[in-house]
XYZ file of C-alpha atoms in Angstrom:
698
model
C 46.176 -22.798 -50.119
C 44.436 -24.207 -47.116
C 45.303 -21.241 -44.934
C 43.971 -18.745 -47.610
C 40.681 -20.694 -47.815
C 40.273 -20.644 -43.981
C 40.925 -16.900 -43.988
C 38.264 -16.300 -46.622
C 35.834 -18.482 -44.651
C 36.488 -16.652 -41.439
C 35.941 -13.163 -43.143
C 32.621 -14.562 -44.610
C 31.395 -15.647 -41.313
C 32.287 -12.251 -39.652
C 30.435 -10.593 -42.405
C 27.473 -12.906 -41.881
C 27.475 -12.336 -38.184
C 27.577 -8.649 -38.519
C 24.544 -8.788 -40.678
C 22.468 -11.201 -38.741
C 23.757 -11.390 -35.190
C 21.773 -13.366 -32.645
C 20.895 -10.810 -29.930
C 20.561 -12.408 -26.612
C 17.519 -10.423 -25.335
C 16.973 -12.309 -22.122
C 20.441 -11.332 -21.005
C 19.629 -7.634 -21.293
C 18.516 -5.983 -18.138
C 18.650 -2.812 -15.898
C 16.235 -1.304 -13.266
C 16.523 1.305 -10.464
C 17.995 -1.085 -7.711
C 21.338 -0.607 -6.292
C 22.988 -3.079 -8.877
C 22.095 -0.883 -11.640
C 21.864 2.553 -10.054
C 24.451 3.550 -7.381
C 23.455 5.408 -5.190
C 19.832 4.563 -5.775
C 18.683 7.788 -4.157
C 21.308 10.339 -5.077
C 21.334 13.931 -3.921
C 21.749 16.868 -6.302
C 25.354 17.186 -7.425
C 26.170 13.674 -6.780
C 27.672 11.347 -9.421
C 25.457 8.101 -10.003
C 26.876 5.007 -11.717
C 24.201 3.688 -14.018
C 24.590 0.052 -15.391
C 23.010 -2.127 -17.993
C 23.613 -5.831 -18.492
C 23.807 -7.739 -21.748
C 24.946 -11.132 -22.777
C 28.592 -11.917 -22.679
C 30.365 -10.733 -25.920
C 26.849 -10.319 -27.432
C 26.625 -6.631 -28.282
C 28.801 -4.169 -30.004
C 27.945 -1.099 -27.907
C 25.450 0.372 -25.360
C 24.616 3.980 -25.122
C 23.003 5.919 -22.278
C 20.383 8.441 -23.598
C 18.819 11.338 -21.662
C 17.416 14.000 -23.676
C 20.159 15.482 -25.964
C 22.776 13.407 -24.117
C 23.944 10.189 -25.755
C 27.054 8.628 -24.181
C 28.719 5.356 -24.897
C 28.999 3.078 -21.941
C 32.046 1.252 -20.960
C 32.157 -2.413 -20.382
C 32.890 -2.535 -16.620
C 33.112 -6.286 -16.039
C 32.071 -9.783 -17.114
C 30.501 -11.963 -14.812
C 29.256 -15.586 -15.807
C 27.196 -15.212 -18.983
C 26.861 -11.384 -18.637
C 28.708 -8.212 -19.474
C 28.084 -5.192 -17.417
C 28.227 -1.749 -18.903
C 28.439 1.359 -16.922
C 28.340 5.193 -17.266
C 28.901 7.826 -14.673
C 26.453 10.720 -14.633
C 26.479 13.859 -12.331
C 22.825 14.550 -11.485
C 21.522 18.165 -10.995
C 18.379 19.333 -9.238
C 15.957 18.393 -12.043
C 14.638 14.851 -12.579
C 16.617 12.654 -14.893
C 14.933 10.526 -17.459
C 16.813 7.945 -19.505
C 16.903 4.781 -21.500
C 19.524 2.602 -23.215
C 20.354 2.001 -26.984
C 21.876 -1.408 -27.741
C 23.653 -2.148 -30.887
C 24.664 -5.510 -32.317
C 25.655 -5.696 -35.814
C 22.866 -4.019 -37.793
C 20.447 -4.602 -34.939
C 19.602 -1.489 -32.901
C 17.042 -1.584 -30.019
C 16.137 0.220 -27.068
C 15.618 -0.778 -23.407
C 13.477 1.003 -20.788
C 11.125 -0.048 -17.894
C 8.978 -2.137 -20.205
C 11.999 -4.083 -21.576
C 13.317 -4.242 -25.153
C 11.666 -2.181 -27.891
C 12.315 -1.259 -31.393
C 10.379 2.053 -30.862
C 11.108 4.827 -28.385
C 8.429 5.221 -25.653
C 8.962 8.141 -23.459
C 6.405 7.056 -21.022
C 8.471 4.098 -19.845
C 11.876 5.851 -19.415
C 13.847 5.271 -16.305
C 13.689 8.162 -13.839
C 15.755 9.595 -11.003
C 14.672 12.521 -8.931
C 17.671 13.893 -7.162
C 17.107 14.399 -3.422
C 14.097 12.127 -3.285
C 14.535 9.422 -0.545
C 12.020 7.473 1.203
C 12.597 6.229 4.717
C 14.906 2.999 4.965
C 12.817 1.549 7.737
C 9.719 1.503 5.435
C 11.463 -0.332 2.505
C 9.923 -3.810 2.355
C 8.542 -3.296 6.003
C 5.834 -5.708 7.359
C 2.896 -3.543 8.015
C -0.310 -4.370 9.897
C -3.441 -2.406 9.372
C -5.927 -2.000 12.356
C -9.451 -0.929 12.325
C -9.378 0.037 15.819
C -13.090 -0.532 17.032
C -12.848 -4.278 15.715
C -9.298 -5.279 16.954
C -9.373 -5.548 20.718
C -11.435 -3.974 23.689
C -8.728 -3.223 26.305
C -10.809 -0.752 28.332
C -14.676 -1.360 28.548
C -15.180 1.970 30.460
C -14.638 3.974 27.418
C -17.226 2.051 25.263
C -19.845 3.961 23.311
C -23.332 3.497 25.025
C -26.499 2.676 23.378
C -28.187 5.993 22.201
C -25.207 7.916 23.525
C -26.004 10.221 20.514
C -27.702 10.039 17.191
C -25.675 9.300 14.136
C -27.293 9.389 10.607
C -30.814 9.684 11.990
C -30.566 6.566 14.512
C -28.970 6.204 17.882
C -25.643 4.494 18.494
C -25.438 0.837 19.379
C -23.096 -0.911 21.824
C -22.417 -4.399 20.801
C -21.904 -6.699 23.746
C -21.231 -9.872 21.665
C -17.670 -9.392 20.279
C -18.093 -12.118 17.826
C -21.418 -10.721 16.226
C -21.118 -10.269 12.640
C -21.598 -6.540 11.387
C -24.922 -5.336 10.514
C -25.804 -4.098 6.867
C -25.922 -0.547 8.268
C -22.917 -0.853 10.690
C -21.585 2.546 10.933
C -23.033 3.471 14.248
C -22.371 0.063 15.938
C -19.466 -0.125 18.274
C -17.645 -3.155 19.459
C -15.382 -1.322 21.850
C -11.888 -1.745 20.368
C -9.493 0.980 21.484
C -5.807 1.985 21.901
C -5.482 0.041 25.192
C -6.594 -3.088 23.064
C -3.812 -2.357 20.607
C -1.244 -1.928 23.573
C -2.451 -5.230 25.027
C -1.776 -7.135 21.616
C 1.702 -5.704 20.889
C 3.391 -9.070 22.041
C 0.902 -10.748 19.494
C 2.072 -8.316 16.719
C 5.576 -8.551 17.440
C 5.480 -12.326 17.609
C 3.795 -12.449 14.260
C 6.655 -10.319 12.896
C 4.986 -7.088 12.366
C 7.263 -4.077 11.940
C 4.845 -1.161 11.335
C 1.427 -0.624 12.817
C -0.975 1.361 10.651
C -4.026 2.608 12.513
C -7.298 3.704 10.707
C -8.363 7.198 12.095
C -8.162 7.526 15.892
C -9.334 11.331 16.230
C -12.629 12.361 17.705
C -15.356 11.245 15.436
C -18.956 9.931 15.725
C -18.577 7.177 13.359
C -16.720 3.731 14.128
C -14.596 4.226 11.076
C -13.789 7.802 12.084
C -13.252 9.095 8.523
C -15.552 12.029 9.539
C -13.261 13.841 11.995
C -14.863 15.995 14.637
C -11.685 17.378 16.301
C -8.261 16.942 14.612
C -6.477 18.033 17.872
C -7.443 15.012 19.940
C -7.623 11.333 20.142
C -11.319 10.047 20.564
C -11.851 9.446 24.311
C -13.855 6.280 23.228
C -10.542 4.946 21.830
C -8.475 6.723 24.689
C -9.391 7.585 28.270
C -12.559 8.901 29.923
C -11.472 10.707 33.150
C -14.663 12.561 33.732
C -17.917 10.675 32.808
C -21.378 11.919 33.397
C -24.479 13.232 31.651
C -27.294 10.942 30.147
C -27.773 8.886 26.914
C -30.709 10.065 24.839
C -34.104 8.627 25.585
C -35.996 6.792 22.728
C -38.027 9.757 21.919
C -35.169 12.236 21.833
C -33.265 12.687 18.583
C -31.284 16.029 19.280
C -27.741 15.726 19.799
C -27.587 19.193 21.532
C -29.198 17.022 24.427
C -26.654 14.173 24.204
C -25.142 15.251 27.563
C -23.065 12.014 27.989
C -21.461 12.332 24.632
C -20.908 16.035 24.993
C -19.018 15.708 28.162
C -17.127 12.719 27.050
C -15.629 14.360 23.798
C -15.371 17.990 24.903
C -14.080 17.613 28.380
C -10.363 18.837 28.304
C -9.160 16.057 30.826
C -10.732 13.481 28.748
C -9.143 14.777 25.533
C -5.632 15.291 27.172
C -5.639 11.936 28.880
C -6.426 10.240 25.438
C -3.588 12.032 23.878
C -1.310 10.881 26.526
C -2.450 7.348 26.060
C -1.503 7.713 22.318
C 1.879 8.944 23.555
C 2.464 5.950 25.791
C 1.354 3.573 23.021
C 3.754 5.049 20.449
C 6.613 4.926 22.911
C 5.928 1.330 23.641
C 5.688 0.651 19.775
C 9.094 2.306 19.414
C 10.666 0.687 22.464
C 10.049 -2.670 20.638
C 11.821 -1.324 17.402
C 8.409 -0.949 15.553
C 6.920 1.963 13.801
C 3.333 3.453 13.712
C 1.517 5.364 10.937
C -1.565 7.440 11.597
C -4.582 7.966 9.096
C -5.138 11.679 8.119
C -8.368 12.726 6.671
C -7.856 16.127 5.190
C -10.026 16.412 2.205
C -13.201 16.678 4.288
C -14.290 16.561 7.940
C -17.504 15.485 9.555
C -20.761 17.341 10.226
C -20.071 16.810 14.048
C -16.720 18.750 13.539
C -16.216 21.625 16.075
C -15.504 24.042 13.099
C -19.007 23.400 11.709
C -20.998 21.962 14.651
C -24.023 21.037 12.811
C -25.037 18.830 15.624
C -24.567 21.663 18.053
C -22.297 19.633 20.308
C -20.171 22.598 21.073
C -22.595 25.279 21.090
C -22.924 25.216 24.793
C -19.567 23.759 25.804
C -17.174 25.902 27.519
C -14.054 27.096 25.537
C -15.295 26.496 22.024
C -16.007 29.187 19.482
C -19.235 28.922 17.623
C -19.307 26.607 14.535
C -19.821 27.898 10.969
C -23.274 26.135 10.859
C -24.250 27.850 14.049
C -23.258 31.422 13.386
C -22.148 33.644 10.393
C -19.686 35.229 12.717
C -17.859 32.091 13.415
C -14.150 32.169 13.070
C -14.420 29.128 10.972
C -16.956 30.570 8.555
C -14.723 30.431 5.509
C -13.483 26.792 6.349
C -16.505 25.709 4.404
C -18.289 26.759 1.192
C -21.849 27.875 1.861
C -24.256 28.008 -1.132
C -26.838 30.245 0.730
C -25.773 33.301 2.628
C -29.041 34.036 4.119
C -29.865 30.972 6.413
C -27.963 31.762 9.617
C -28.338 30.731 12.358
C -28.031 26.858 11.545
C -27.127 27.141 7.897
C -27.367 23.682 6.307
C -26.329 24.898 2.685
C -22.723 23.872 2.700
C -20.692 21.712 0.237
C -20.450 18.004 1.132
C -17.857 15.561 -0.330
C -19.619 13.829 -3.048
C -22.924 15.311 -1.873
C -22.656 13.846 1.628
C -23.906 16.304 4.242
C -22.207 14.266 6.830
C -18.806 14.848 5.160
C -18.379 18.691 4.630
C -15.707 19.444 2.185
C -12.880 21.641 3.498
C -12.524 25.017 1.738
C -8.794 25.508 1.708
C -8.762 27.871 -1.288
C -10.854 30.509 0.543
C -9.150 30.116 3.950
C -5.529 30.621 4.662
C -6.356 29.973 8.405
C -7.611 26.561 7.567
C -4.644 25.779 5.358
C -2.184 26.640 8.093
C -4.277 24.967 10.747
C -4.297 21.628 8.872
C -0.621 21.887 8.173
C -0.018 22.303 11.930
C -2.052 19.198 12.577
C 0.160 17.273 10.057
C 3.089 18.556 11.782
C 1.927 18.066 15.403
C 1.276 14.215 15.349
C 4.740 13.343 13.780
C 6.500 15.742 16.302
C 7.429 15.180 19.994
C 5.822 14.247 22.128
C 3.760 12.021 19.739
C 6.336 11.362 17.234
C 4.249 9.030 14.873
C 6.193 7.827 11.979
C 4.101 8.660 9.121
C 0.640 9.481 7.507
C -1.656 7.528 5.468
C -3.689 10.165 3.466
C -7.273 9.420 2.695
C -8.777 10.294 -0.710
C -5.690 12.504 -1.220
C -6.209 13.275 -4.905
C -9.688 14.796 -4.034
C -8.396 17.513 -1.670
C -9.052 21.135 -2.884
C -11.174 22.187 -5.813
C -8.563 22.016 -8.611
C -5.542 19.902 -9.395
C -3.236 22.687 -9.312
C -4.242 23.670 -5.837
C -4.145 19.916 -4.854
C -0.278 19.520 -5.742
C 0.341 22.873 -4.041
C -1.112 21.633 -0.790
C 0.632 18.226 -0.868
C 4.066 19.981 -1.654
C 3.512 22.113 1.434
C 2.253 19.003 3.302
C 5.366 17.164 2.506
C 7.707 20.050 3.543
C 6.191 20.549 7.062
C 6.060 16.839 7.786
C 9.571 16.114 6.710
C 10.906 19.248 8.573
C 9.389 17.959 11.798
C 10.356 14.284 11.203
C 12.615 13.585 8.137
C 12.082 9.843 8.510
C 8.165 10.062 8.484
C 6.482 8.189 5.762
C 3.732 9.708 3.593
C 1.405 7.116 1.983
C -1.657 8.290 -0.138
C -4.897 6.368 -0.862
C -5.082 6.640 -4.697
C -6.686 4.803 -7.525
C -5.296 5.268 -10.933
C -1.755 6.523 -12.152
C -0.239 8.103 -9.052
C 2.837 9.413 -11.143
C 1.971 13.059 -10.912
C 2.190 12.988 -7.146
C 5.238 10.647 -7.111
C 7.789 13.121 -8.381
C 9.736 13.475 -5.072
C 7.949 16.511 -3.796
C 4.608 15.267 -2.464
C 3.756 11.757 -1.468
C 6.206 9.162 -0.834
C 4.110 6.339 -2.205
C 0.609 5.018 -2.332
C -1.602 2.134 -1.222
C -0.748 -0.141 -4.131
C -4.076 -1.006 -5.955
C -2.841 -0.831 -9.627
C 0.512 -2.519 -9.259
C -0.466 -5.030 -6.842
C -3.914 -5.678 -5.296
C -5.837 -5.527 -8.561
C -3.566 -7.573 -10.721
C -3.013 -10.238 -8.208
C -6.810 -10.341 -7.429
C -7.788 -10.582 -11.146
C -5.210 -13.358 -11.860
C -6.002 -15.499 -8.942
C -9.626 -15.001 -8.424
C -11.165 -13.320 -11.402
C -12.876 -11.017 -8.975
C -13.297 -7.298 -8.685
C -11.752 -6.055 -5.456
C -15.221 -5.330 -3.910
C -16.628 -8.574 -4.903
C -19.082 -6.678 -7.197
C -18.147 -8.686 -10.525
C -16.587 -11.963 -11.552
C -14.720 -11.984 -14.894
C -13.718 -15.453 -16.068
C -11.740 -13.910 -18.857
C -9.507 -12.247 -16.241
C -9.117 -15.573 -14.068
C -5.723 -16.748 -14.701
C -5.135 -14.348 -17.670
C -1.211 -14.156 -17.942
C -1.182 -11.437 -20.586
C -3.366 -9.192 -18.170
C -1.249 -10.022 -15.097
C 2.108 -9.242 -16.855
C 0.938 -6.180 -18.767
C -0.677 -4.571 -15.674
C 2.281 -5.210 -13.430
C 4.945 -3.921 -16.036
C 2.761 -0.820 -16.890
C 1.711 0.165 -13.302
C 5.115 -0.517 -11.791
C 6.570 1.898 -14.343
C 4.543 4.728 -12.691
C 6.595 4.465 -9.579
C 9.988 5.831 -8.827
C 12.145 3.203 -7.237
C 12.221 4.819 -3.892
C 8.256 4.850 -3.925
C 8.159 1.209 -5.183
C 9.962 -0.100 -2.285
C 7.717 1.280 0.211
C 4.403 0.843 -1.562
C 1.677 -0.533 0.562
C 0.982 -4.005 -0.792
C -2.470 -5.181 0.575
C -4.771 -8.054 -0.340
C -7.677 -6.569 1.812
C -8.518 -3.499 3.742
C -11.491 -1.559 5.179
C -12.827 -0.517 1.912
C -12.742 -3.798 -0.025
C -13.896 -7.455 0.520
C -11.665 -9.808 2.255
C -9.342 -11.586 -0.158
C -10.235 -14.942 1.264
C -13.843 -14.163 0.274
C -12.891 -13.241 -3.232
C -11.673 -16.788 -3.736
C -15.188 -18.161 -3.748
C -16.250 -16.235 -6.943
C -19.442 -15.175 -5.139
C -20.571 -11.698 -6.352
C -22.644 -9.491 -4.011
C -22.633 -7.618 -0.756
C -23.743 -8.517 2.792
C -27.087 -6.656 2.552
C -28.163 -8.933 -0.340
C -26.225 -12.015 0.192
C -25.972 -12.497 4.038
C -22.783 -13.073 5.883
C -22.647 -16.830 5.260
C -22.084 -16.545 1.489
C -18.925 -14.755 2.123
C -17.448 -17.884 3.854
C -18.789 -20.601 1.545
C -16.690 -22.178 -0.990
C -13.346 -20.347 0.000
C -10.113 -21.759 -1.371
C -7.385 -21.107 1.178
C -4.826 -22.496 -1.205
C -5.592 -19.503 -3.455
C -5.206 -17.210 -0.476
C -1.709 -18.676 0.188
C -0.738 -18.024 -3.190
C -1.662 -14.398 -2.953
C 0.009 -14.037 0.461
C 3.379 -15.606 -1.041
C 3.037 -13.022 -3.944
C 2.504 -10.310 -1.448
C 5.624 -11.226 0.561
C 7.893 -11.680 -2.459
C 6.963 -8.672 -4.840
C 8.516 -5.403 -4.368
C 6.983 -3.146 -1.765
C 5.810 -3.158 1.901
C 3.441 -6.074 2.532
C 0.589 -4.956 4.563
C -1.770 -7.344 6.407
C -5.359 -6.225 7.234
C -6.035 -7.246 10.638
C -7.646 -10.706 10.919
C -6.632 -11.889 7.512
C -3.786 -13.871 8.978
C -6.468 -15.440 11.233
C -8.821 -16.468 8.323
C -11.374 -13.704 8.331
C -13.973 -13.616 5.660
C -16.302 -10.721 4.573
C -17.815 -8.851 1.598
C -16.956 -5.297 1.064
C -17.652 -2.854 3.918
C -19.071 -3.143 6.457
C -18.706 -6.932 6.227
C -14.763 -6.613 5.989
C -14.876 -4.962 9.446
C -15.671 -8.151 11.402
C -14.059 -8.134 14.906
C -10.796 -9.998 15.202
C -11.511 -13.605 16.177
C -9.572 -13.932 19.265
C -9.468 -17.542 20.512
C -10.981 -18.748 17.164
C -8.262 -18.115 14.909
C -7.378 -20.332 11.977
C -3.993 -21.593 13.590
C -2.569 -23.009 10.346
C -3.010 -19.736 8.596
C -1.614 -17.743 11.544
C 1.499 -20.109 11.528
C 1.724 -19.689 7.682
C 1.880 -15.933 8.151
C 4.563 -16.187 10.752
C 6.715 -18.251 8.370
C 6.320 -16.330 5.245
C 7.107 -13.016 7.311
C 10.275 -14.809 8.658
C 11.199 -15.669 5.116
C 10.590 -12.225 3.852
C 12.645 -10.553 6.726
C 15.541 -12.946 6.488
C 16.028 -12.431 2.708
C 16.858 -8.825 1.974
C 16.770 -9.546 -1.713
C 12.938 -9.799 -1.400
C 13.068 -6.051 -0.482
C 15.902 -4.618 -2.537
C 16.317 -7.112 -5.356
C 15.450 -6.739 -8.947
C 12.146 -8.458 -10.158
C 12.001 -10.403 -13.506
C 9.245 -12.371 -14.928
C 10.432 -15.900 -15.839
C 7.279 -17.673 -17.140
C 3.548 -16.893 -17.523
C 0.801 -19.084 -18.870
C -2.862 -19.657 -18.079
C -3.229 -19.834 -14.278
C 0.469 -20.197 -13.649
C 3.238 -17.534 -13.240
C 6.893 -17.479 -12.081
C 9.211 -14.760 -11.254
C 12.590 -14.131 -9.587
C 13.957 -11.691 -7.207
C 17.625 -11.365 -7.448
C 20.794 -9.321 -7.268
C 24.317 -10.348 -7.965
C 24.660 -12.262 -4.594
C 21.315 -13.936 -4.116
C 18.584 -15.304 -6.367
C 15.136 -16.533 -5.452
C 12.541 -18.004 -7.626
C 8.837 -17.893 -6.939
C 6.294 -19.943 -8.791
C 2.319 -19.905 -8.529
C 0.139 -22.720 -9.901
C -3.590 -21.665 -9.592
C -4.863 -24.609 -11.466
C -7.159 -27.298 -10.128
C -4.719 -29.998 -11.146
C -0.982 -30.626 -10.699
C 1.294 -28.945 -13.348
C 4.615 -28.807 -14.471
C 6.429 -25.552 -15.182
C 9.642 -25.619 -17.273
C 11.408 -22.389 -16.292
C 14.555 -20.789 -17.702
C 16.424 -19.158 -14.619
C 19.976 -18.386 -15.811
C 18.846 -14.844 -16.694
C 18.674 -14.041 -12.991
C 22.480 -15.022 -12.452
C 21.563 -18.455 -11.262
C 24.416 -20.715 -12.498
C 23.431 -23.029 -15.428
C 24.340 -26.104 -13.106
C 23.440 -25.710 -9.324
C 20.972 -26.641 -6.794
C 17.960 -24.621 -5.280
C 16.656 -25.054 -1.925
C 12.932 -24.819 -1.094
C 12.164 -22.412 1.642
C 8.260 -22.909 1.451
C 5.702 -24.887 -0.469
C 1.967 -23.958 0.021
C -1.033 -26.101 -1.082
C -4.689 -26.107 -0.858
C -4.633 -27.842 2.596
C -1.572 -26.065 4.185
C 2.021 -25.216 3.863
C 5.566 -26.859 4.691
C 8.820 -25.330 5.271
C 10.585 -28.682 5.139
C 13.639 -28.323 2.999
C 13.829 -30.032 -0.545
C 16.554 -29.717 -3.143
C 15.678 -28.850 -6.884
C 18.333 -29.135 -9.658
C 19.012 -26.576 -12.236
C 20.228 -28.045 -15.422
C 21.580 -26.086 -18.525
C 20.135 -22.887 -16.956
C 16.551 -24.430 -16.642
C 14.405 -25.841 -13.908
C 11.409 -28.254 -14.036
C 8.950 -27.535 -11.340
C 6.066 -29.993 -10.549
C 3.500 -28.071 -8.428
C 0.368 -29.303 -6.882
C -3.059 -27.974 -7.407
C -3.445 -24.239 -5.998
C 0.001 -24.137 -4.666
C 3.070 -21.793 -4.517
C 6.701 -22.398 -3.943
C 9.566 -20.103 -2.803
C 13.170 -21.410 -3.819
C 16.595 -19.979 -3.132
C 19.919 -20.723 -4.756
C 22.234 -22.428 -2.284
């Protein structure tokens, strides 16, 4: 009788379990990393092993679903508290979109890039684009952005002179004091930084741990930022070499650039131009000799009013060997490079389209000019080909190019084709705000400057500031829901090959310095002055941000001088000169250490990311694969705080030790080792105010 009762009880228990199983949601995981997709970047026709992880003996079945395909996955192995299910799929030429269906008793749910859901959301499906690869050297690479005029003056003989020419109605200014802070109208002020200066500081960059140098534009241009290109074929001799100098600067009463004879000789003389290109070749060769890479900045949506194709300033009108510009003559070979709105104004026709109405930035008219189209594609090919052999392009305002979205996509498809044919390992990074998904389908850009899935969420969470320092939002400061939602949503817009090379910046030439954002001061330098950008800054918050920068997926990109403690409101104040001899040595050492940690732990490049805990002004996440696990935690509160974190779902054993690689505080950082215990799959972390910690399983 006892055995019969026991059998009845067991049957009842099984029935109850089938009705109300406890689904271990935290155990369910998949993503596009090598653990869960192998190969991660498949070719058309290749078989891909796709995996999904669940709790051990916790589910009845897992299905792979893609369109009309629904295939039951086989349990491949059990490891610790997890079961791994797999399916093998042969990919074709078209993109593959998929998600998982998980069944446990009467429970059925779906798993996609946002996690577990009871409803299907096609937007968040996992995606594979067969044949799409990003360069391995760029995955997780430590990049360093240089605004050349403000980095280092290596050759004073090529400096722009006072009133060498007129730019936006006033004469150029040579800044003799390297440490002078930028004027509110800074675009025509030149500090003398050049390619020789970059060459002179390669030891510094290599010692810092930099792997990739990204230069703001270096081609002939009248501005210090050089986003108004004058000649796409040559490096500006003011950044390069002036072999033949001569001519005169403009007297105070003269504002006609056609008489700027010194400038005209410097930028039109072929020997100057060729020597400047040769210097770039030598710089790139030296960068490559050191095992580093270099990315150039391409401005192809618009050029500048000084451009030789337009020649509004009549720089080239009397120069030998140059055809007349489209502004100068209706018979110019470049006439259809621009859109003119008045056909009756030549010579010197000022009625051309400017980008966003700026007459200094004439919009390039690709749709009406096959010659322009081919010429610019030739420029794209030239600089990534021998003898230059640059390693990629950063593309300025890339989504604005052309007059329609359809044409824009056509251009970037052709751009990718010619660049990759010339240099298959070249990287294509676009400047883009908003969802880049339409361009990240494997046939246009490789990736983007990562505003939406890194800079903005981290800035809002840690500072409550808009990235230009134009607004302070107390409701966004420390808001965990916004941080988690933004990261999950915007990361889903990336294919995995794009995510791993995304340019993760805290600051750049277009936005305020992150260190300045920590003071919550709203404003710009013209109204607030320079000093306000430095008052009340919090280096502890900055260190938290840098820890996030070097432990989240993507390529951490330092804006020159951030590592030395530079402050500044948005441009032009963010373009202060590098403070050689006046660096914040603690911050410099901190950057060297965080770069070392990033480079030594490949899981920070190729591992999965999983949010562990998030509450007001506190967040913790993990980077992990089946061999290595790391935990990162940030405390952005003004007081000490304790975080109780569940870590077993990363593969960390329920009883083990974690070693501390770094602790940052408001006052500094330490890499002194310390041991933390994991008990029953959880950790208790006591964190100082404004701190961050990086832990690794022993």
